[in-house]
PDB file of C-alpha atoms in Angstrom:
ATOM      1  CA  UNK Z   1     -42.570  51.502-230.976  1.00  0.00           C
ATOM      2  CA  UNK Z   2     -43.866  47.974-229.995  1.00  0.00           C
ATOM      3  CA  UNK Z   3     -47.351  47.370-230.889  1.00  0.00           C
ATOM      4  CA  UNK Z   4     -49.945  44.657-231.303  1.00  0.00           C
ATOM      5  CA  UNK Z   5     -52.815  45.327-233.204  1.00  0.00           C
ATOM      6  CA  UNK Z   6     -56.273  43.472-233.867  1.00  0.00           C
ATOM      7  CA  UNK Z   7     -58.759  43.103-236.456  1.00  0.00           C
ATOM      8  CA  UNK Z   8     -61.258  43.315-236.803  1.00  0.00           C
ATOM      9  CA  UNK Z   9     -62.487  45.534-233.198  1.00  0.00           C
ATOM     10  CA  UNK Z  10     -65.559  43.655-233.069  1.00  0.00           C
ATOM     11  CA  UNK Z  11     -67.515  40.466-234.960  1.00  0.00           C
ATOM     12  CA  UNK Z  12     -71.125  39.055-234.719  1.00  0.00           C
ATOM     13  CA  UNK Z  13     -71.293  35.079-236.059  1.00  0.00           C
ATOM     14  CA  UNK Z  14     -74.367  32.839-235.578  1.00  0.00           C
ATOM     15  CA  UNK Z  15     -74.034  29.841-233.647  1.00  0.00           C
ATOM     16  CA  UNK Z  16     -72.021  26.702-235.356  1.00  0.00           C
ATOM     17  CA  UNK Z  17     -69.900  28.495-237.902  1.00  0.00           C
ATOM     18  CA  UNK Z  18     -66.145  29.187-238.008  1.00  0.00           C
ATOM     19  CA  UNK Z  19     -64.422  32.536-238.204  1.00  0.00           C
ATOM     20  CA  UNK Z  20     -60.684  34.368-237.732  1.00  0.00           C
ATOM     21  CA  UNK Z  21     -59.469  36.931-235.972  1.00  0.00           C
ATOM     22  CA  UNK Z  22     -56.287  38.644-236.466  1.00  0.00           C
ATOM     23  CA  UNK Z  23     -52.968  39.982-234.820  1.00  0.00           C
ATOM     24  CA  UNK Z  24     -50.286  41.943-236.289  1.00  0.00           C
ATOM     25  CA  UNK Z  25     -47.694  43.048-234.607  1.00  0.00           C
ATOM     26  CA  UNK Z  26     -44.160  45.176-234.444  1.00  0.00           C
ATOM     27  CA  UNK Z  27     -41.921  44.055-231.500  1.00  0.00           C
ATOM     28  CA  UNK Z  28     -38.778  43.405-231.334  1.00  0.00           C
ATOM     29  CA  UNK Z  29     -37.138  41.099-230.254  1.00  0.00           C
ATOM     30  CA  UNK Z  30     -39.749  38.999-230.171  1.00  0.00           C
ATOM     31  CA  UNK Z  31     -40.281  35.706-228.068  1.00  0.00           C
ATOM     32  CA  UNK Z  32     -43.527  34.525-227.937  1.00  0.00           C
ATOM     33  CA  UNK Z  33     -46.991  35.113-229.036  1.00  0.00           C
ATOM     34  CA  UNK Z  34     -50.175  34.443-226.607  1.00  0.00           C
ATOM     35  CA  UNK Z  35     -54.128  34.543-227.018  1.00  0.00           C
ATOM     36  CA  UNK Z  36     -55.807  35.366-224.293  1.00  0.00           C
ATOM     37  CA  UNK Z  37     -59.755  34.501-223.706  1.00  0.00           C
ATOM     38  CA  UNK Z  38     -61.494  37.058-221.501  1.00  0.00           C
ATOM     39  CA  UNK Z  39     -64.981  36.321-220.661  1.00  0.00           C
ATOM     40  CA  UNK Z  40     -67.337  39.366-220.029  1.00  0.00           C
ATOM     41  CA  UNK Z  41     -66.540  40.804-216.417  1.00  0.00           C
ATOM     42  CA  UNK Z  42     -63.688  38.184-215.871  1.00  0.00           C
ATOM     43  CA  UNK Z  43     -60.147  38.191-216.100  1.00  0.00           C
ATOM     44  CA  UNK Z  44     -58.159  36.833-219.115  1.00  0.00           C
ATOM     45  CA  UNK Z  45     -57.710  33.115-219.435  1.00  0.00           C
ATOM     46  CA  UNK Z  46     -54.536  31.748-221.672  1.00  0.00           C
ATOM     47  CA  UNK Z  47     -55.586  29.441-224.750  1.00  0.00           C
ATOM     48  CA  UNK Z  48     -52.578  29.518-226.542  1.00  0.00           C
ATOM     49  CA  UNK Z  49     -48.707  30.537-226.613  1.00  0.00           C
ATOM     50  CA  UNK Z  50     -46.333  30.001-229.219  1.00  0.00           C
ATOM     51  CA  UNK Z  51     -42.661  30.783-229.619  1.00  0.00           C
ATOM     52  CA  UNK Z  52     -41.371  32.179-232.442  1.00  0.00           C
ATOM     53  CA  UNK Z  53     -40.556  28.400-233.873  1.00  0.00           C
ATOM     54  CA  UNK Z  54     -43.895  26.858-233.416  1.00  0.00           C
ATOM     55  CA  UNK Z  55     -45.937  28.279-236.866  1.00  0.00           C
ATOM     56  CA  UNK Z  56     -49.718  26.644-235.554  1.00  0.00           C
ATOM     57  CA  UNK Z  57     -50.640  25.666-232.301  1.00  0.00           C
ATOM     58  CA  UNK Z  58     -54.374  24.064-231.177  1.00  0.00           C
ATOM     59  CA  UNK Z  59     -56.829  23.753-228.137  1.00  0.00           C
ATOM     60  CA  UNK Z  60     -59.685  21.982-228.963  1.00  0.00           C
ATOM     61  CA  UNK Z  61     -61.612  23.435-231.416  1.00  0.00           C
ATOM     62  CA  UNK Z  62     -59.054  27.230-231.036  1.00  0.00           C
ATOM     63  CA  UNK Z  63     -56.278  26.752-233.493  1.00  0.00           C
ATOM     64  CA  UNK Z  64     -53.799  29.500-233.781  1.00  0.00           C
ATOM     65  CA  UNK Z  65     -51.242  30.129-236.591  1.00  0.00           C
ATOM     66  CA  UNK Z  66     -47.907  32.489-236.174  1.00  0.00           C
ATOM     67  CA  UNK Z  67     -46.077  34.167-239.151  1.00  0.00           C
ATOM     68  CA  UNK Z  68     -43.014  35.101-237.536  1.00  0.00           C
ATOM     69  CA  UNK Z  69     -41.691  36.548-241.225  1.00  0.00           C
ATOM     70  CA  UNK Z  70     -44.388  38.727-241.796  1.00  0.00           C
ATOM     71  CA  UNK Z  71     -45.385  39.404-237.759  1.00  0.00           C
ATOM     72  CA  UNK Z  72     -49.253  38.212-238.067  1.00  0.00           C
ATOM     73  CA  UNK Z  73     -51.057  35.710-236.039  1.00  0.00           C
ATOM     74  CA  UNK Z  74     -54.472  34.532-236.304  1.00  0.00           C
ATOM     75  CA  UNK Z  75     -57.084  32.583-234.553  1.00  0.00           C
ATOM     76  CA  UNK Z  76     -59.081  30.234-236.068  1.00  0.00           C
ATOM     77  CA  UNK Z  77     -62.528  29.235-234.115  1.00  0.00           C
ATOM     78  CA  UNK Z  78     -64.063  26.199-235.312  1.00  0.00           C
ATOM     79  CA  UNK Z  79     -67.903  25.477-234.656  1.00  0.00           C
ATOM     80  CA  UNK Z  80     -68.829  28.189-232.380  1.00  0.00           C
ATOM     81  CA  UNK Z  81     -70.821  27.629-229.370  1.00  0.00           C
ATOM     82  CA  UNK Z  82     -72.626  30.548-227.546  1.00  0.00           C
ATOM     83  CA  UNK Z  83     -69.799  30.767-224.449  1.00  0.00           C
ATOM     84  CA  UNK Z  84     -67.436  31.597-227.294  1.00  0.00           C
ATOM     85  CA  UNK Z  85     -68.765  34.577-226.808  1.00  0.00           C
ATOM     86  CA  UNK Z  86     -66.327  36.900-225.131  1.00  0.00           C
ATOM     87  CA  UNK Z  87     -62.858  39.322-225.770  1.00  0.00           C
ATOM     88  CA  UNK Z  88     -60.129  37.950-227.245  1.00  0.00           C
ATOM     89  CA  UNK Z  89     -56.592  39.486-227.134  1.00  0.00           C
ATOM     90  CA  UNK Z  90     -53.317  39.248-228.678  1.00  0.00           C
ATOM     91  CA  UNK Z  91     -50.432  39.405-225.884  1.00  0.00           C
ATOM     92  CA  UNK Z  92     -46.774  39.434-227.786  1.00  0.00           C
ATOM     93  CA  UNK Z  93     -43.452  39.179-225.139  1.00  0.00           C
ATOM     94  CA  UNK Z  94     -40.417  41.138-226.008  1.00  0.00           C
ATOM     95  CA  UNK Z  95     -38.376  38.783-223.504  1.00  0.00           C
ATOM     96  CA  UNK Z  96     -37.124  35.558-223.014  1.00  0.00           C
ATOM     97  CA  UNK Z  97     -38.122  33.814-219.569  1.00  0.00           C
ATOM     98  CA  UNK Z  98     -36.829  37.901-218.218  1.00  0.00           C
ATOM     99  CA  UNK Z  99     -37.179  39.620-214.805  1.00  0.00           C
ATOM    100  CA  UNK Z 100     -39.389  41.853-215.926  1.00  0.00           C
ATOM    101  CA  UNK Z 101     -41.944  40.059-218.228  1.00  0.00           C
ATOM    102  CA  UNK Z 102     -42.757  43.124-220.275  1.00  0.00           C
ATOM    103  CA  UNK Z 103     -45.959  42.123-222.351  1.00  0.00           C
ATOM    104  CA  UNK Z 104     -47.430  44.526-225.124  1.00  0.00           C
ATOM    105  CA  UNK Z 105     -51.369  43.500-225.141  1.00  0.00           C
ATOM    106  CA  UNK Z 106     -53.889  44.278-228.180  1.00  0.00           C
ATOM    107  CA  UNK Z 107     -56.879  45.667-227.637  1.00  0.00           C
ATOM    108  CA  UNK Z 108     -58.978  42.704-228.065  1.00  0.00           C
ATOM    109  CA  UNK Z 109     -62.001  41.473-230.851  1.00  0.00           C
ATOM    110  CA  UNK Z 110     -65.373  41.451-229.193  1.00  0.00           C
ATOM    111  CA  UNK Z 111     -66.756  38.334-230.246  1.00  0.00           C
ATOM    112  CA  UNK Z 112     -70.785  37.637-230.037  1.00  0.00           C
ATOM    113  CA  UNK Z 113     -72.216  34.198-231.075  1.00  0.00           C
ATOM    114  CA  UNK Z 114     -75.716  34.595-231.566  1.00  0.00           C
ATOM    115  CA  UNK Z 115     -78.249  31.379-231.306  1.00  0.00           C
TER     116      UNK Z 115
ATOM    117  CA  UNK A   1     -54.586  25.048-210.894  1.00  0.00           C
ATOM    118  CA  UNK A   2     -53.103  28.718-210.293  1.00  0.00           C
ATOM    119  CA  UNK A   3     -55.613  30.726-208.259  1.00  0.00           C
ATOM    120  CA  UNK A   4     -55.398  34.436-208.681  1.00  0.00           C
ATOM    121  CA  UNK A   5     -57.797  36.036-206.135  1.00  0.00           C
ATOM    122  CA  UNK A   6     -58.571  39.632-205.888  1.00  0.00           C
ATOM    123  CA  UNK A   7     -60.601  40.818-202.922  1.00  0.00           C
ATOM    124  CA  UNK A   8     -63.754  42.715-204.423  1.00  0.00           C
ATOM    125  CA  UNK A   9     -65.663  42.016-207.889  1.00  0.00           C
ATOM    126  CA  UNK A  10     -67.257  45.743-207.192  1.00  0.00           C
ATOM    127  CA  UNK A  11     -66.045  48.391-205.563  1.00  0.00           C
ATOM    128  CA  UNK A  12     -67.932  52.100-205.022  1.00  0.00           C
ATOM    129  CA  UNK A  13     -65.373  54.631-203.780  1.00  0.00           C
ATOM    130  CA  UNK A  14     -65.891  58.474-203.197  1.00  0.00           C
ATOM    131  CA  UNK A  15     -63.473  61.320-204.727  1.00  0.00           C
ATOM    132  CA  UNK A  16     -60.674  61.842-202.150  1.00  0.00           C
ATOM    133  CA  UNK A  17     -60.949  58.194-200.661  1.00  0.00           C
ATOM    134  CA  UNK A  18     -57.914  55.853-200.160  1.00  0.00           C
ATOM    135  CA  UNK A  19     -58.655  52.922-201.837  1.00  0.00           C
ATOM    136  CA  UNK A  20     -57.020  49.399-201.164  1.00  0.00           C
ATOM    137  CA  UNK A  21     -57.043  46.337-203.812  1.00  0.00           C
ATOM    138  CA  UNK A  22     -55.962  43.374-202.429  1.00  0.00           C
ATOM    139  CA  UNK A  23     -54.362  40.446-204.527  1.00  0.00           C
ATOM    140  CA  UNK A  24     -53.264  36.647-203.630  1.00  0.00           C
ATOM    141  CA  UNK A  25     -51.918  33.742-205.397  1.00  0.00           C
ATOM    142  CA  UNK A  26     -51.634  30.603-204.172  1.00  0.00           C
ATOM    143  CA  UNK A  27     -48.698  29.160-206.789  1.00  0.00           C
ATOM    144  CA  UNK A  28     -45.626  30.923-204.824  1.00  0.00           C
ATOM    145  CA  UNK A  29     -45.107  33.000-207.969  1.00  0.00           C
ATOM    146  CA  UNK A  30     -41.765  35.485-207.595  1.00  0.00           C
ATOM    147  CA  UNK A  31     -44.062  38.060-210.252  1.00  0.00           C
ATOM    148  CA  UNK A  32     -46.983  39.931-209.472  1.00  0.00           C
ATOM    149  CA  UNK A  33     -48.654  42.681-211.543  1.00  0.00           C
ATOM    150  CA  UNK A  34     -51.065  45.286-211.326  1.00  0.00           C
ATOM    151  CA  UNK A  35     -52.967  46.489-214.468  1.00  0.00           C
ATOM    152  CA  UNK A  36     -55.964  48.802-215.638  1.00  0.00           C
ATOM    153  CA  UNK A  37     -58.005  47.793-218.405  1.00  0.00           C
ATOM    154  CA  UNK A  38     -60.487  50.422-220.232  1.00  0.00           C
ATOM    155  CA  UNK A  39     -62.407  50.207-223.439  1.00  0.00           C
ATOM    156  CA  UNK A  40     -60.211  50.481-226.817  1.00  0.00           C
ATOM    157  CA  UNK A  41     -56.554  50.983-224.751  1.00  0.00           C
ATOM    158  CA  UNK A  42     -55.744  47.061-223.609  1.00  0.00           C
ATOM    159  CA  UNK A  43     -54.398  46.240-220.447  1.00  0.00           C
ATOM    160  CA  UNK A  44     -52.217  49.088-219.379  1.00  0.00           C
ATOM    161  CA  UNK A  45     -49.450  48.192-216.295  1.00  0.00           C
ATOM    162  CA  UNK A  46     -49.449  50.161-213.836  1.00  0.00           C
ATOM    163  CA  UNK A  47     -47.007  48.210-211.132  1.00  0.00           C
ATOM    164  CA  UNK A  48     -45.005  44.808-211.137  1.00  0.00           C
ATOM    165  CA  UNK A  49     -43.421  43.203-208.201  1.00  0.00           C
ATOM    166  CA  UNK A  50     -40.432  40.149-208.478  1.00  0.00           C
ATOM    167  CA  UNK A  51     -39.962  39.543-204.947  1.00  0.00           C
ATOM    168  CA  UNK A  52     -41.248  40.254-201.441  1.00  0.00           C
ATOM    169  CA  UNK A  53     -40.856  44.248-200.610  1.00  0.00           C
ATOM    170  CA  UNK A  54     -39.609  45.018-204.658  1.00  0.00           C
ATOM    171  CA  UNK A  55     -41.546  46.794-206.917  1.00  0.00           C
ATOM    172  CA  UNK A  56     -40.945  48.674-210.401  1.00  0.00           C
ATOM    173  CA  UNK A  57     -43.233  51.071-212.229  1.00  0.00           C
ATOM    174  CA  UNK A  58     -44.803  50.229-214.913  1.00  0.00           C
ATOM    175  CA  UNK A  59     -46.096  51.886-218.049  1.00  0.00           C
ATOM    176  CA  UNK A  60     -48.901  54.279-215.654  1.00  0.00           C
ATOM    177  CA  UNK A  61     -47.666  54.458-212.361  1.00  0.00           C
ATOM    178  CA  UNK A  62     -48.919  57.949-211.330  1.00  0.00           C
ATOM    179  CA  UNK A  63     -51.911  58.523-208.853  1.00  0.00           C
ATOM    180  CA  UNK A  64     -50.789  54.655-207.770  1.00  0.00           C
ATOM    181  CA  UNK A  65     -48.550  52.720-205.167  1.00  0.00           C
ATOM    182  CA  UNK A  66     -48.317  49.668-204.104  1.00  0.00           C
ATOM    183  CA  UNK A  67     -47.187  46.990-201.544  1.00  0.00           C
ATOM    184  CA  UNK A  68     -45.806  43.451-201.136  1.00  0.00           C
ATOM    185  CA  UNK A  69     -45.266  42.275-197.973  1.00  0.00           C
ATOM    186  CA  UNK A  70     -45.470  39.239-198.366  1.00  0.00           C
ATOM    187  CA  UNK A  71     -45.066  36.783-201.023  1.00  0.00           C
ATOM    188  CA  UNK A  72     -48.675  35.324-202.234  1.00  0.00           C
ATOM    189  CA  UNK A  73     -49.847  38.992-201.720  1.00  0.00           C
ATOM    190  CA  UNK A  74     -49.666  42.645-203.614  1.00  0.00           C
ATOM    191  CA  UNK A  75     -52.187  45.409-203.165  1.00  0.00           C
ATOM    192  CA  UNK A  76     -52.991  47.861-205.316  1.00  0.00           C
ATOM    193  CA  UNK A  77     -53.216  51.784-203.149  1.00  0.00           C
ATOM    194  CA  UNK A  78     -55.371  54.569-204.743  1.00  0.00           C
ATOM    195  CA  UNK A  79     -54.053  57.275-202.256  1.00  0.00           C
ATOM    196  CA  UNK A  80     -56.847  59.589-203.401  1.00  0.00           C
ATOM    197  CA  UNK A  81     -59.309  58.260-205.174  1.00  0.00           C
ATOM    198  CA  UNK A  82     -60.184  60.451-208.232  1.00  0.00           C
ATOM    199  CA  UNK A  83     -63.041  60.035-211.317  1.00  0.00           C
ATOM    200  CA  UNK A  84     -60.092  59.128-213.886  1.00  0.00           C
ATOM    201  CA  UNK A  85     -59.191  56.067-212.194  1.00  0.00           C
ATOM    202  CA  UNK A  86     -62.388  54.460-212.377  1.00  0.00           C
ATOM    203  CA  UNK A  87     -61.428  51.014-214.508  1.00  0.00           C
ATOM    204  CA  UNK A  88     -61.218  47.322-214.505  1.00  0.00           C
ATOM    205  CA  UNK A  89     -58.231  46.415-212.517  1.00  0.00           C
ATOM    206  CA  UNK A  90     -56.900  43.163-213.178  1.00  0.00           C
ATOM    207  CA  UNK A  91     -54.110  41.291-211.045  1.00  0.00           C
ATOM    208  CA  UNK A  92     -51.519  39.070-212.714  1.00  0.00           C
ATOM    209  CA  UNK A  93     -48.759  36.551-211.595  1.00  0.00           C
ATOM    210  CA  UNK A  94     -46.050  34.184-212.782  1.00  0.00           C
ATOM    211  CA  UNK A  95     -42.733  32.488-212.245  1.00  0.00           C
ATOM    212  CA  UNK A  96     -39.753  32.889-214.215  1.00  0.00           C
ATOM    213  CA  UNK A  97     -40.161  30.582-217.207  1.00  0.00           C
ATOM    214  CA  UNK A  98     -39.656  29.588-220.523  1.00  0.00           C
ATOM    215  CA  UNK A  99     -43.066  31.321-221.393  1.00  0.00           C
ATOM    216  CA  UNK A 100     -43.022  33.525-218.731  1.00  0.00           C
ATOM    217  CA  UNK A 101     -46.953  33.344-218.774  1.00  0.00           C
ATOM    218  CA  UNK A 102     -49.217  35.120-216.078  1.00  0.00           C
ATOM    219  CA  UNK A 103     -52.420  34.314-214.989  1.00  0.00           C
ATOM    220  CA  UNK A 104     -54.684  36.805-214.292  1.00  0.00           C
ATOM    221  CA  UNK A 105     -57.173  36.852-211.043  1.00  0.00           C
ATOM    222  CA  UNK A 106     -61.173  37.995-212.340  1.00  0.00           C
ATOM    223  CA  UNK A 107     -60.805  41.856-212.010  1.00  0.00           C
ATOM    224  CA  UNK A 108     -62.024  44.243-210.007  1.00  0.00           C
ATOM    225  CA  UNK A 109     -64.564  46.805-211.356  1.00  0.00           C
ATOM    226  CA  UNK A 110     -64.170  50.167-209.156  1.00  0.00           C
ATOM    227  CA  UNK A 111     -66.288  53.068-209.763  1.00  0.00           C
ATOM    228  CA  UNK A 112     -64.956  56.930-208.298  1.00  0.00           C
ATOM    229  CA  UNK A 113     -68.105  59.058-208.213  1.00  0.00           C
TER     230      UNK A 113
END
């Protein structure tokens, strides 16, 4: 069964330091790996994609990393600022530019930056 | 930029009510989705359109329909409202691509009392 799982479910940092979050997932086939940035009581916003070819990918200070061997992605937030604050998910597609765009979606870390 | 819009941030329904969620993009997108998000299950799809009149069930489909008339928009019908279906609803679209991203529109928060 394809799945996409998180860790950890939730994370409290203080203001100005770095931390990871992780995505491990079974799908197959696989063709590309998404984080998605979903501020509280908003819909998801896209920071990243990457293809199964593309190991790291970055977005100012978001840099993601894809393991396509061992089927984990992570994260990487660098310097965190209070409107870091917010859900992130892990969105893996099981097709290739296909009609019917099947996504399998994590359930998200809650991340809260404190001051 | 894409602009997903969806036509109410809030929404208070009764049991029994017919409920109507209205979605529009403004990028010509073939693809538009329909799903429910709820605490510790993800986004969940309930419907998908790719083209005008079209539409395929998704992973949740029952207690649902929905319609696409028209390109830019797809609504989201709650025939009879019930308790259960009180959620996030979030509206998606996208063009075929390499990617095949979607961008979602800000959600919906209805509440069945």
């Amino acid at each position: 069964k394809n799945q996409v799982e998180q860790s950890p479910q939730s994370l409290i940092i203080l203001e100005g330091k770095n931390c990871t979050l992780q995505c491990n997932y079974t799908v197959s086939p696989f063709s590309n790996l998404r984080w998605y940035k979903q501020d509280t009581g908003r819909g998801p916003v896209s920071l990243t994609i990457m293809t199964f070819s593309e190991n790291t990918k970055s977005n100012g200070r978001y840099t993601a990393t894809l393991d396509a061997d061992t089927k984990q992605s992570s994260l990487h937030i660098t310097a965190s600022q209070l409107s870091d604050s917010a859900s992130y998910i892990c969105v893996v597609s099981d097709e290739y530019g296909g009609a019917t765009n099947k996504l399998i979606f994590g359930t998200g870390t809650l991340l809260a930056v404190q001051p | 930029d894409v602009k997903v819009t969806q036509s109410s941030r809030y929404l208070v329904k009764r049991t029994g009510e017919k409920v109507f969620l209205e979605c529009v993009q403004d990028m010509d997108h073939e693809n538009m989705f329909w799903y429910r998000q709820d605490p510790g299950l993800g986004l969940r799809l309930i419907y998908f359109s790719y083209d005008v009149k079209m539409k395929e069930k998704g992973d949740i489909p029952e207690g649902y329909s929905v319609s696409r008339e028209k390109k830019e928009r797809f609504s989201l019908i709650l025939e009879s409202a019930s308790t259960n279906q009180t959620s996030m609803y979030l509206c998606a679209s996208n063009s075929y691509s390499l990617y095949n991203e979607q961008f979602f529109g800000p959600g919906t928060r209805l509440t069945v009392l």
